CSV table of C-alpha atoms and ligand atoms in Angstrom, one decimal:
chain,number,residue,atom,x,y,z
A,25,UNK,CA,-46.3,-44.4,34.0
A,26,UNK,CA,-46.8,-40.7,33.5
A,27,UNK,CA,-46.1,-38.0,31.0
A,28,UNK,CA,-45.2,-34.4,32.0
A,29,UNK,CA,-45.9,-31.5,29.6
A,30,UNK,CA,-44.0,-28.2,30.1
A,31,UNK,CA,-45.0,-24.9,28.5
A,32,UNK,CA,-42.4,-22.3,29.4
A,33,UNK,CA,-43.5,-18.7,28.5
A,34,UNK,CA,-41.3,-15.6,28.8
A,35,UNK,CA,-42.4,-15.1,32.5
A,36,UNK,CA,-44.5,-18.2,33.2
A,37,UNK,CA,-44.4,-22.0,33.4
A,38,UNK,CA,-47.4,-24.0,32.7
A,39,UNK,CA,-47.3,-27.8,33.4
A,40,UNK,CA,-49.6,-30.7,33.2
A,41,UNK,CA,-49.1,-34.3,34.4
A,42,UNK,CA,-50.9,-37.1,32.5
A,43,UNK,CA,-51.4,-40.7,33.5
A,44,UNK,CA,-50.8,-43.5,30.9
A,45,UNK,CA,-52.2,-45.2,29.0
A,46,UNK,CA,-55.4,-43.1,28.8
A,47,UNK,CA,-53.7,-39.7,29.1
A,48,UNK,CA,-55.9,-38.8,32.0
A,49,UNK,CA,-54.9,-35.4,33.6
A,50,UNK,CA,-53.5,-36.0,37.1
A,51,UNK,CA,-52.3,-32.5,37.9
A,52,UNK,CA,-52.2,-29.1,36.3
A,53,UNK,CA,-50.2,-26.1,37.4
A,54,UNK,CA,-49.0,-22.6,36.7
A,55,UNK,CA,-46.2,-20.4,38.0
A,56,UNK,CA,-46.6,-16.8,37.0
A,57,UNK,CA,-44.6,-13.6,37.2
A,58,UNK,CA,-41.3,-15.4,37.1
A,59,UNK,CA,-38.6,-12.7,37.7
A,60,UNK,CA,-40.8,-10.7,40.2
A,61,UNK,CA,-40.1,-10.8,43.9
A,62,UNK,CA,-43.2,-12.9,44.6
A,63,UNK,CA,-44.3,-15.4,42.0
A,64,UNK,CA,-47.7,-17.1,42.5
A,65,UNK,CA,-47.5,-20.9,42.0
A,66,UNK,CA,-50.6,-23.0,41.8
A,67,UNK,CA,-51.1,-26.7,41.3
A,68,UNK,CA,-54.5,-28.4,40.9
A,69,UNK,CA,-54.6,-32.1,41.6
A,70,UNK,CA,-57.4,-34.2,40.0
A,71,UNK,CA,-58.4,-37.5,41.6
A,72,UNK,CA,-60.3,-40.5,40.2
A,73,UNK,CA,-63.6,-39.2,41.5
A,74,UNK,CA,-63.2,-36.0,39.5
A,75,UNK,CA,-62.7,-33.8,42.6
A,76,UNK,CA,-59.9,-31.2,42.7
A,77,UNK,CA,-57.5,-30.1,45.4
A,78,UNK,CA,-55.5,-26.9,45.0
A,79,UNK,CA,-52.0,-26.2,46.3
A,80,UNK,CA,-50.9,-22.6,46.3
A,81,UNK,CA,-47.6,-21.0,47.1
A,82,UNK,CA,-46.2,-17.5,46.7
A,83,UNK,CA,-42.5,-17.7,46.5
A,84,UNK,CA,-39.6,-15.8,44.9
A,85,UNK,CA,-38.9,-17.4,41.5
A,86,UNK,CA,-36.1,-15.5,39.9
A,87,UNK,CA,-35.9,-17.5,36.7
A,88,UNK,CA,-37.1,-20.7,34.9
A,89,UNK,CA,-34.5,-22.9,36.6
A,90,UNK,CA,-36.1,-22.1,40.0
A,91,UNK,CA,-39.6,-22.5,38.5
A,92,UNK,CA,-38.9,-26.1,37.5
A,93,UNK,CA,-37.7,-26.8,41.0
A,94,UNK,CA,-40.8,-25.2,42.5
A,95,UNK,CA,-42.9,-27.3,40.1
A,96,UNK,CA,-41.2,-30.5,41.1
A,97,UNK,CA,-41.7,-29.6,44.8
A,98,UNK,CA,-45.4,-29.0,44.2
A,99,UNK,CA,-45.8,-32.3,42.3
A,100,UNK,CA,-44.0,-34.2,45.1
A,101,UNK,CA,-45.9,-32.4,47.9
A,102,UNK,CA,-49.2,-33.3,46.2
A,103,UNK,CA,-48.2,-36.9,45.8
A,104,UNK,CA,-48.9,-36.8,42.1
A,105,UNK,CA,-45.2,-37.5,41.3
A,106,UNK,CA,-42.6,-38.8,43.7
A,107,UNK,CA,-39.6,-38.7,41.5
A,108,UNK,CA,-39.1,-36.9,38.2
A,109,UNK,CA,-37.2,-39.9,36.9
A,110,UNK,CA,-40.3,-42.0,37.1
A,111,UNK,CA,-41.8,-40.2,34.1
A,112,UNK,CA,-42.2,-42.1,30.8
A,113,UNK,CA,-41.4,-38.8,29.0
A,114,UNK,CA,-41.5,-35.1,29.1
A,115,UNK,CA,-43.1,-33.1,26.3
A,116,UNK,CA,-41.9,-29.5,25.8
A,117,UNK,CA,-43.8,-26.8,23.9
A,118,UNK,CA,-41.3,-24.9,21.7
A,119,UNK,CA,-42.6,-21.8,20.0
A,120,UNK,CA,-40.3,-21.5,17.0
A,121,UNK,CA,-39.0,-24.5,15.0
A,122,UNK,CA,-38.2,-22.4,11.9
A,123,UNK,CA,-37.9,-24.6,8.7
A,124,UNK,CA,-35.8,-27.2,10.6
A,125,UNK,CA,-38.8,-28.9,12.3
A,126,UNK,CA,-41.8,-30.3,10.5
A,127,UNK,CA,-42.8,-32.6,13.3
A,128,UNK,CA,-42.1,-33.3,17.0
A,129,UNK,CA,-38.7,-34.7,17.7
A,130,UNK,CA,-36.8,-36.5,20.4
A,131,UNK,CA,-34.5,-33.9,22.0
A,132,UNK,CA,-30.7,-34.3,21.7
A,133,UNK,CA,-27.8,-31.9,21.5
A,134,UNK,CA,-28.4,-31.2,17.8
A,135,UNK,CA,-32.0,-30.3,18.5
A,136,UNK,CA,-31.0,-27.9,21.3
A,137,UNK,CA,-28.5,-26.3,19.0
A,138,UNK,CA,-31.1,-25.8,16.3
A,139,UNK,CA,-33.6,-24.3,18.7
A,140,UNK,CA,-30.9,-22.0,20.0
A,141,UNK,CA,-30.1,-20.9,16.4
A,142,UNK,CA,-33.7,-19.9,16.0
A,143,UNK,CA,-33.7,-17.5,19.0
A,144,UNK,CA,-33.5,-14.3,16.7
A,145,UNK,CA,-36.9,-15.4,15.3
A,146,UNK,CA,-38.5,-15.8,18.7
A,147,UNK,CA,-36.4,-13.8,21.2
A,148,UNK,CA,-39.0,-13.9,24.0
A,149,UNK,CA,-40.1,-17.5,23.7
A,150,UNK,CA,-37.3,-19.8,22.5
A,151,UNK,CA,-34.9,-18.9,25.3
A,152,UNK,CA,-37.5,-19.7,27.9
A,153,UNK,CA,-38.4,-23.0,26.1
A,154,UNK,CA,-34.7,-23.9,26.0
A,155,UNK,CA,-34.1,-23.2,29.7
A,156,UNK,CA,-37.1,-25.4,30.5
A,157,UNK,CA,-35.6,-28.2,28.4
A,158,UNK,CA,-32.1,-27.9,29.8
A,159,UNK,CA,-33.2,-27.9,33.4
A,160,UNK,CA,-35.6,-30.8,32.8
A,161,UNK,CA,-32.8,-32.7,31.2
A,162,UNK,CA,-30.5,-32.1,34.1
A,163,UNK,CA,-33.1,-33.3,36.6
A,164,UNK,CA,-34.3,-36.2,34.6
A,165,UNK,CA,-31.4,-37.3,32.4
A,166,UNK,CA,-32.8,-40.8,31.9
A,167,UNK,CA,-36.3,-39.6,30.8
A,168,UNK,CA,-36.9,-39.2,27.0
A,169,UNK,CA,-37.8,-35.6,26.2
A,170,UNK,CA,-39.7,-34.4,23.1
A,171,UNK,CA,-40.0,-31.0,21.5
A,172,UNK,CA,-43.3,-30.1,20.0
A,173,UNK,CA,-43.2,-27.0,17.8
A,174,UNK,CA,-45.9,-24.3,17.4
A,175,UNK,CA,-44.7,-23.7,13.9
A,176,UNK,CA,-44.4,-27.4,12.7
A,177,UNK,CA,-48.1,-27.8,11.6
A,178,UNK,CA,-47.7,-24.9,9.1
A,179,UNK,CA,-44.6,-26.3,7.4
A,180,UNK,CA,-46.9,-27.8,4.7
A,181,UNK,CA,-47.8,-24.3,3.4
A,182,UNK,CA,-46.6,-24.1,-0.2
A,183,UNK,CA,-43.9,-21.5,-1.1
A,184,UNK,CA,-46.4,-19.2,-2.9
A,185,UNK,CA,-48.3,-19.0,0.4
A,186,UNK,CA,-45.4,-18.6,2.8
A,187,UNK,CA,-43.2,-16.2,0.9
A,188,UNK,CA,-43.5,-12.4,1.2
A,189,UNK,CA,-43.1,-10.4,-2.0
A,190,UNK,CA,-39.7,-9.1,-0.8
A,191,UNK,CA,-36.3,-9.7,-2.5
A,192,UNK,CA,-35.9,-13.5,-2.6
A,193,UNK,CA,-32.5,-13.2,-1.0
A,194,UNK,CA,-34.1,-12.0,2.3
A,195,UNK,CA,-35.7,-15.5,2.4
A,196,UNK,CA,-32.5,-17.3,1.5
A,197,UNK,CA,-30.2,-15.3,3.8
A,198,UNK,CA,-32.4,-14.0,6.6
A,199,UNK,CA,-35.1,-16.8,6.6
A,200,UNK,CA,-37.8,-14.1,6.2
A,201,UNK,CA,-41.1,-16.0,5.5
A,202,UNK,CA,-44.4,-16.9,7.0
A,203,UNK,CA,-44.0,-19.5,9.7
A,204,UNK,CA,-47.3,-19.3,11.6
A,205,UNK,CA,-48.0,-20.2,15.2
A,206,UNK,CA,-50.7,-22.0,17.3
A,207,UNK,CA,-50.0,-25.0,15.1
A,208,UNK,CA,-50.5,-27.6,17.8
A,209,UNK,CA,-53.9,-26.1,18.5
A,210,UNK,CA,-55.0,-25.8,14.8
A,211,UNK,CA,-53.8,-29.4,14.2
A,212,UNK,CA,-55.6,-30.7,17.3
A,213,UNK,CA,-59.0,-29.0,16.6
A,214,UNK,CA,-58.9,-30.0,12.9
A,215,UNK,CA,-58.5,-33.6,14.1
A,216,UNK,CA,-61.3,-33.2,16.7
A,217,UNK,CA,-63.6,-31.7,14.0
A,218,UNK,CA,-63.1,-34.7,11.7
A,219,UNK,CA,-63.7,-37.0,14.6
A,220,UNK,CA,-66.9,-35.2,15.5
A,221,UNK,CA,-68.2,-35.2,11.9
A,222,UNK,CA,-67.2,-38.9,11.6
A,223,UNK,CA,-65.4,-38.1,8.4
A,224,UNK,CA,-61.8,-38.8,7.4
A,225,UNK,CA,-59.6,-35.7,7.9
A,226,UNK,CA,-58.1,-36.4,4.5
A,227,UNK,CA,-61.3,-35.5,2.8
A,228,UNK,CA,-62.1,-32.2,4.6
A,229,UNK,CA,-61.5,-28.5,4.0
A,230,UNK,CA,-61.4,-26.9,7.4
A,231,UNK,CA,-61.0,-23.2,8.4
A,232,UNK,CA,-59.7,-23.2,12.0
A,233,UNK,CA,-60.0,-20.0,14.0
A,234,UNK,CA,-58.0,-20.0,17.2
A,235,UNK,CA,-59.2,-16.9,19.0
A,236,UNK,CA,-57.5,-16.2,22.3
A,237,UNK,CA,-55.4,-13.3,23.5
A,238,UNK,CA,-53.4,-14.1,20.5
A,239,UNK,CA,-55.5,-15.1,17.5
A,240,UNK,CA,-54.9,-16.8,14.2
A,241,UNK,CA,-56.7,-18.5,11.4
A,242,UNK,CA,-55.6,-21.6,9.4
A,243,UNK,CA,-56.8,-23.2,6.2
A,244,UNK,CA,-56.5,-26.9,6.5
A,245,UNK,CA,-56.9,-29.2,3.4
A,246,UNK,CA,-57.0,-32.9,4.1
A,247,UNK,CA,-55.2,-32.4,7.4
A,248,UNK,CA,-52.4,-30.3,5.9
A,249,UNK,CA,-52.2,-26.6,6.6
A,250,UNK,CA,-52.1,-24.6,3.3
A,251,UNK,CA,-52.2,-21.1,4.8
A,252,UNK,CA,-52.3,-19.3,8.1
A,253,UNK,CA,-52.7,-15.7,9.2
A,254,UNK,CA,-49.7,-15.3,11.5
A,255,UNK,CA,-46.4,-14.7,9.8
A,256,UNK,CA,-42.7,-14.4,10.6
A,257,UNK,CA,-43.9,-13.5,14.1
A,258,UNK,CA,-47.3,-13.7,15.8
A,259,UNK,CA,-48.1,-10.1,14.9
A,260,UNK,CA,-49.6,-10.6,11.5
A,261,UNK,CA,-53.2,-11.4,10.6
A,262,UNK,CA,-56.2,-11.1,12.9
A,263,UNK,CA,-56.9,-8.3,15.4
A,264,UNK,CA,-55.7,-9.5,18.8
A,265,UNK,CA,-55.9,-8.4,22.4
A,266,UNK,CA,-53.0,-6.0,22.1
A,267,UNK,CA,-51.6,-6.7,18.7
A,268,UNK,CA,-52.6,-4.9,15.5
A,269,UNK,CA,-52.6,-7.8,13.1
A,270,UNK,CA,-52.4,-6.8,9.4
A,271,UNK,CA,-51.6,-3.2,8.5
A,272,UNK,CA,-49.9,-1.1,5.8
A,273,UNK,CA,-46.2,-1.4,6.6
A,274,UNK,CA,-45.7,2.1,5.4
A,275,UNK,CA,-47.5,3.3,8.6
A,276,UNK,CA,-44.3,2.5,10.4
A,277,UNK,CA,-42.1,4.7,8.2
A,278,UNK,CA,-44.7,7.4,8.4
A,279,UNK,CA,-44.8,7.3,12.2
A,280,UNK,CA,-41.1,7.1,12.5
A,281,UNK,CA,-40.7,10.2,10.3
A,282,UNK,CA,-43.5,12.2,11.8
A,283,UNK,CA,-43.2,11.4,15.5
A,284,UNK,CA,-39.6,10.2,15.9
A,285,UNK,CA,-40.7,6.8,17.3
A,286,UNK,CA,-37.8,4.3,17.1
A,287,UNK,CA,-37.8,0.6,16.4
A,288,UNK,CA,-38.5,-0.4,20.0
A,289,UNK,CA,-41.3,2.2,20.3
A,290,UNK,CA,-42.9,0.8,17.2
A,291,UNK,CA,-42.5,-2.8,18.4
A,292,UNK,CA,-44.3,-1.9,21.7
A,293,UNK,CA,-47.0,0.1,19.8
A,294,UNK,CA,-47.9,-2.8,17.5
A,295,UNK,CA,-47.5,-5.7,20.0
A,296,UNK,CA,-48.7,-4.2,23.3
A,297,UNK,CA,-50.7,-1.1,22.7
A,298,UNK,CA,-52.8,-2.0,19.6
A,299,UNK,CA,-55.5,-4.5,18.7
A,300,UNK,CA,-58.6,-4.4,20.8
A,301,UNK,CA,-56.8,-2.4,23.5
A,302,UNK,CA,-55.7,0.2,21.1
A,303,UNK,CA,-59.3,0.8,19.9
A,304,UNK,CA,-61.2,0.7,23.2
A,305,UNK,CA,-58.6,0.6,26.0
A,306,UNK,CA,-59.6,-3.0,27.0
A,307,UNK,CA,-58.1,-6.3,25.7
A,308,UNK,CA,-60.4,-8.8,27.5
A,309,UNK,CA,-63.2,-9.8,25.2
A,310,UNK,CA,-65.6,-10.4,28.2
A,311,UNK,CA,-65.2,-6.8,29.3
A,312,UNK,CA,-65.4,-5.5,25.7
A,313,UNK,CA,-68.7,-7.4,25.1
A,314,UNK,CA,-70.2,-6.1,28.4
A,315,UNK,CA,-69.2,-2.5,27.6
A,316,UNK,CA,-70.5,-2.8,24.0
A,317,UNK,CA,-73.9,-4.1,25.4
A,318,UNK,CA,-74.0,-1.1,27.7
A,319,UNK,CA,-73.7,1.2,24.7
A,320,UNK,CA,-69.9,2.0,24.8
A,321,UNK,CA,-69.2,3.1,21.3
A,322,UNK,CA,-65.4,2.3,21.3
A,323,UNK,CA,-66.0,-1.2,22.7
A,324,UNK,CA,-68.7,-1.7,20.0
A,325,UNK,CA,-66.2,-0.5,17.3
A,326,UNK,CA,-63.4,-2.8,18.6
A,327,UNK,CA,-65.8,-5.8,18.6
A,328,UNK,CA,-67.0,-5.0,15.1
A,329,UNK,CA,-63.5,-4.5,13.8
A,330,UNK,CA,-62.4,-7.8,15.3
A,331,UNK,CA,-65.3,-9.7,13.7
A,332,UNK,CA,-64.9,-8.0,10.3
A,333,UNK,CA,-61.2,-8.9,10.1
A,334,UNK,CA,-62.2,-12.5,11.0
A,335,UNK,CA,-64.9,-12.6,8.3
A,336,UNK,CA,-62.4,-11.4,5.7
A,337,UNK,CA,-60.0,-14.2,6.6
A,338,UNK,CA,-62.9,-16.7,6.4
A,339,UNK,CA,-63.6,-15.4,2.9
A,340,UNK,CA,-59.9,-15.5,1.9
A,341,UNK,CA,-59.5,-19.1,3.1
A,342,UNK,CA,-62.7,-20.3,1.3
A,343,UNK,CA,-61.0,-19.1,-1.8
A,344,UNK,CA,-57.6,-20.6,-0.9
A,345,UNK,CA,-59.2,-24.0,-0.1
A,346,UNK,CA,-61.6,-23.9,-3.1
A,347,UNK,CA,-64.6,-24.3,-0.7
A,348,UNK,CA,-65.0,-25.1,2.9
A,349,UNK,CA,-66.7,-28.1,4.7
A,350,UNK,CA,-66.2,-27.0,8.3
A,351,UNK,CA,-65.4,-23.8,10.2
A,352,UNK,CA,-64.0,-24.4,13.7
A,353,UNK,CA,-64.0,-21.8,16.5
A,354,UNK,CA,-61.6,-22.4,19.4
A,355,UNK,CA,-59.5,-20.5,22.1
A,356,UNK,CA,-60.9,-18.5,24.9
A,357,UNK,CA,-62.9,-16.2,22.6
A,358,UNK,CA,-63.8,-18.8,20.0
A,359,UNK,CA,-65.1,-21.3,22.6
A,360,UNK,CA,-67.0,-18.8,24.7
A,361,UNK,CA,-68.1,-15.7,22.7
A,362,UNK,CA,-71.4,-16.3,21.0
A,363,UNK,CA,-71.5,-12.7,19.8
A,364,UNK,CA,-68.1,-13.0,18.0
A,365,UNK,CA,-69.1,-16.2,16.3
A,366,UNK,CA,-72.4,-14.7,15.2
A,367,UNK,CA,-70.9,-11.4,14.0
A,368,UNK,CA,-68.1,-13.1,12.1
A,369,UNK,CA,-70.5,-15.5,10.2
A,370,UNK,CA,-73.1,-12.9,9.6
A,371,UNK,CA,-73.6,-12.1,5.9
A,372,UNK,CA,-71.9,-15.3,4.7
A,373,UNK,CA,-75.2,-17.1,4.1
A,374,UNK,CA,-74.7,-17.0,0.3
A,375,UNK,CA,-71.5,-19.0,0.8
A,376,UNK,CA,-73.4,-21.7,2.6
A,377,UNK,CA,-72.5,-20.6,6.1
A,378,UNK,CA,-75.6,-20.3,8.2
A,379,UNK,CA,-75.4,-20.1,12.0
A,380,UNK,CA,-78.3,-21.3,14.3
A,381,UNK,CA,-78.7,-18.5,16.9
A,382,UNK,CA,-80.1,-20.8,19.6
A,383,UNK,CA,-77.4,-23.5,19.2
A,384,UNK,CA,-74.8,-20.7,19.1
A,385,UNK,CA,-76.0,-19.4,22.5
A,386,UNK,CA,-75.3,-22.7,24.2
A,387,UNK,CA,-72.2,-23.7,26.2
A,388,UNK,CA,-70.6,-27.1,26.4
A,389,UNK,CA,-67.3,-28.4,27.7
A,390,UNK,CA,-66.9,-30.6,24.5
A,391,UNK,CA,-67.3,-30.1,20.8
A,392,UNK,CA,-70.7,-28.9,19.6
A,393,UNK,CA,-72.2,-27.7,16.4
A,394,UNK,CA,-73.8,-24.4,15.8
A,395,UNK,CA,-74.8,-24.4,12.1
A,396,UNK,CA,-78.5,-24.2,11.0
A,397,UNK,CA,-80.0,-27.4,9.4
A,398,UNK,CA,-79.9,-25.7,6.0
A,399,UNK,CA,-76.2,-24.6,6.3
A,400,UNK,CA,-73.9,-26.3,3.8
A,401,UNK,CA,-71.0,-25.8,6.0
A,402,UNK,CA,-70.6,-27.3,9.4
A,403,UNK,CA,-69.7,-24.7,12.1
A,404,UNK,CA,-68.2,-26.2,15.2
A,405,UNK,CA,-67.0,-25.0,18.6
A,406,UNK,CA,-64.1,-27.2,19.6
A,407,UNK,CA,-62.3,-26.8,23.0
A,408,UNK,CA,-58.6,-26.8,22.2
A,409,UNK,CA,-56.2,-28.7,24.4
A,410,UNK,CA,-52.6,-28.0,23.5
A,411,UNK,CA,-51.3,-29.9,26.5
A,412,UNK,CA,-53.1,-33.0,25.6
A,413,UNK,CA,-52.0,-32.7,22.0
A,414,UNK,CA,-48.4,-32.3,23.2
A,415,UNK,CA,-48.7,-35.3,25.5
A,416,UNK,CA,-50.1,-37.4,22.7
A,417,UNK,CA,-47.4,-36.4,20.3
A,418,UNK,CA,-44.7,-37.0,23.0
A,419,UNK,CA,-46.0,-40.6,23.4
A,420,UNK,CA,-46.0,-41.2,19.7
A,421,UNK,CA,-42.5,-40.0,19.2
A,422,UNK,CA,-41.2,-42.1,22.2
A,423,UNK,CA,-43.1,-45.2,21.0
A,424,UNK,CA,-41.7,-44.8,17.5
A,425,UNK,CA,-38.1,-44.1,18.6
B,505,LIG,P1,-57.0,-17.6,25.7
B,505,LIG,O1,-55.8,-16.8,25.3
B,505,LIG,O2,-57.3,-18.7,24.8
B,505,LIG,O3,-56.9,-18.0,27.2
B,505,LIG,O4,-58.2,-16.6,25.6
B,505,LIG,C1,-58.3,-15.4,26.3
B,505,LIG,C2,-59.4,-14.6,25.8
B,505,LIG,O5,-60.7,-15.3,25.9
B,505,LIG,C3,-59.7,-13.3,26.5
B,505,LIG,O6,-59.9,-12.2,25.6
B,505,LIG,C4,-60.9,-13.5,27.3
B,505,LIG,O7,-61.7,-12.4,27.5
B,505,LIG,C5,-61.7,-14.4,26.3
B,505,LIG,N1,-62.8,-15.1,27.0
B,505,LIG,C6,-62.7,-16.1,27.9
B,505,LIG,N2,-64.0,-16.4,28.4
B,505,LIG,C7,-64.8,-15.6,27.6
B,505,LIG,C8,-66.2,-15.5,27.6
B,505,LIG,N3,-67.0,-16.1,28.4
B,505,LIG,N4,-66.8,-14.6,26.7
B,505,LIG,C9,-66.0,-13.9,25.9
B,505,LIG,N5,-64.6,-14.0,25.9
B,505,LIG,C10,-64.1,-14.8,26.7
């Protein structure tokens, strides 16, 4: 039996096929640039011996409906899956579950309606997620399908943490509040950290730092999230590739008045032209690190700002948690950038956070620790695996149904 995990983005479809019962990855694929005339589609097939075989195709994929057909073709052609109805389940990543979903759920019409209602909160993502679900349900109507929400893990944040200091009616009527994102990743790496430390998650205070193109921090107490840096949307919090993260909201009124920028201009400015890119023109941390090493002042500034913001969140979450046992770095930057880990922990020695430079310079494909022997706080690098987490939760929901 097999489980398929689908992650439909606004113009992409990621998918991964897992074998049961051990949830071994059988195939992994990506279709990009959906909507363009030519959309690259790729499938990597993994065999028992650990070798890989890649199937590539460039085809016109006008929309997600077609993308799912191309995915099914690739899976059939590779031999990984002969018929979509042979699956034990399909797990769907859904970005926004609002306040309606605190955990993964078996999808039925009422779930679809609730996800649809949440579109205004995630106008780019929820429609793509919904199409993915609908098409998968049409093609595999006997296969149980599960929605796993990016926001669900953060539903344990208390009201004083998730409310903005705006008129309360805006929360009641417009649902304006902090939701947070990357929840599947934060939940997964917190669990992996407890496993690595051989300690029950229930007894740990963890600060999880998911640093990829999008970046967020979460304060996790006994396995429950008590605060996170992203808000109503993924724009708030840390500095990201192209997103500003925190700023004085009055900057928007100022810019609108002084420059005539309208809502859409400001949206583009903050989401697409800011962050690392806004400061140094680049949004890829590898390029920025190389430029900074070569003496590029703007790249150095972007890197310093990124790490300073991160350090402020670590400090804030130590206060929120009343002390921290473990800091986890994950995501493309968190897992790979020794300089970001070093700069964001620098100066926190008096708080018991001491990095070991040599350990930090290492690279592994699995969880490893980078704290010095005299550090009171464990500092871990944990590779995230959102697809595996979705597959695991999908199986749990189906088994409990
Ligand atoms: P993600 O969104 O998790 O795929 O992460 C993407 C980010 O990870 C990009 O900013 C990449 O530059 C960054 N990244 C990936 N590999 C490295 C690396 N070896 N060193 C620094 N940053 C990296």
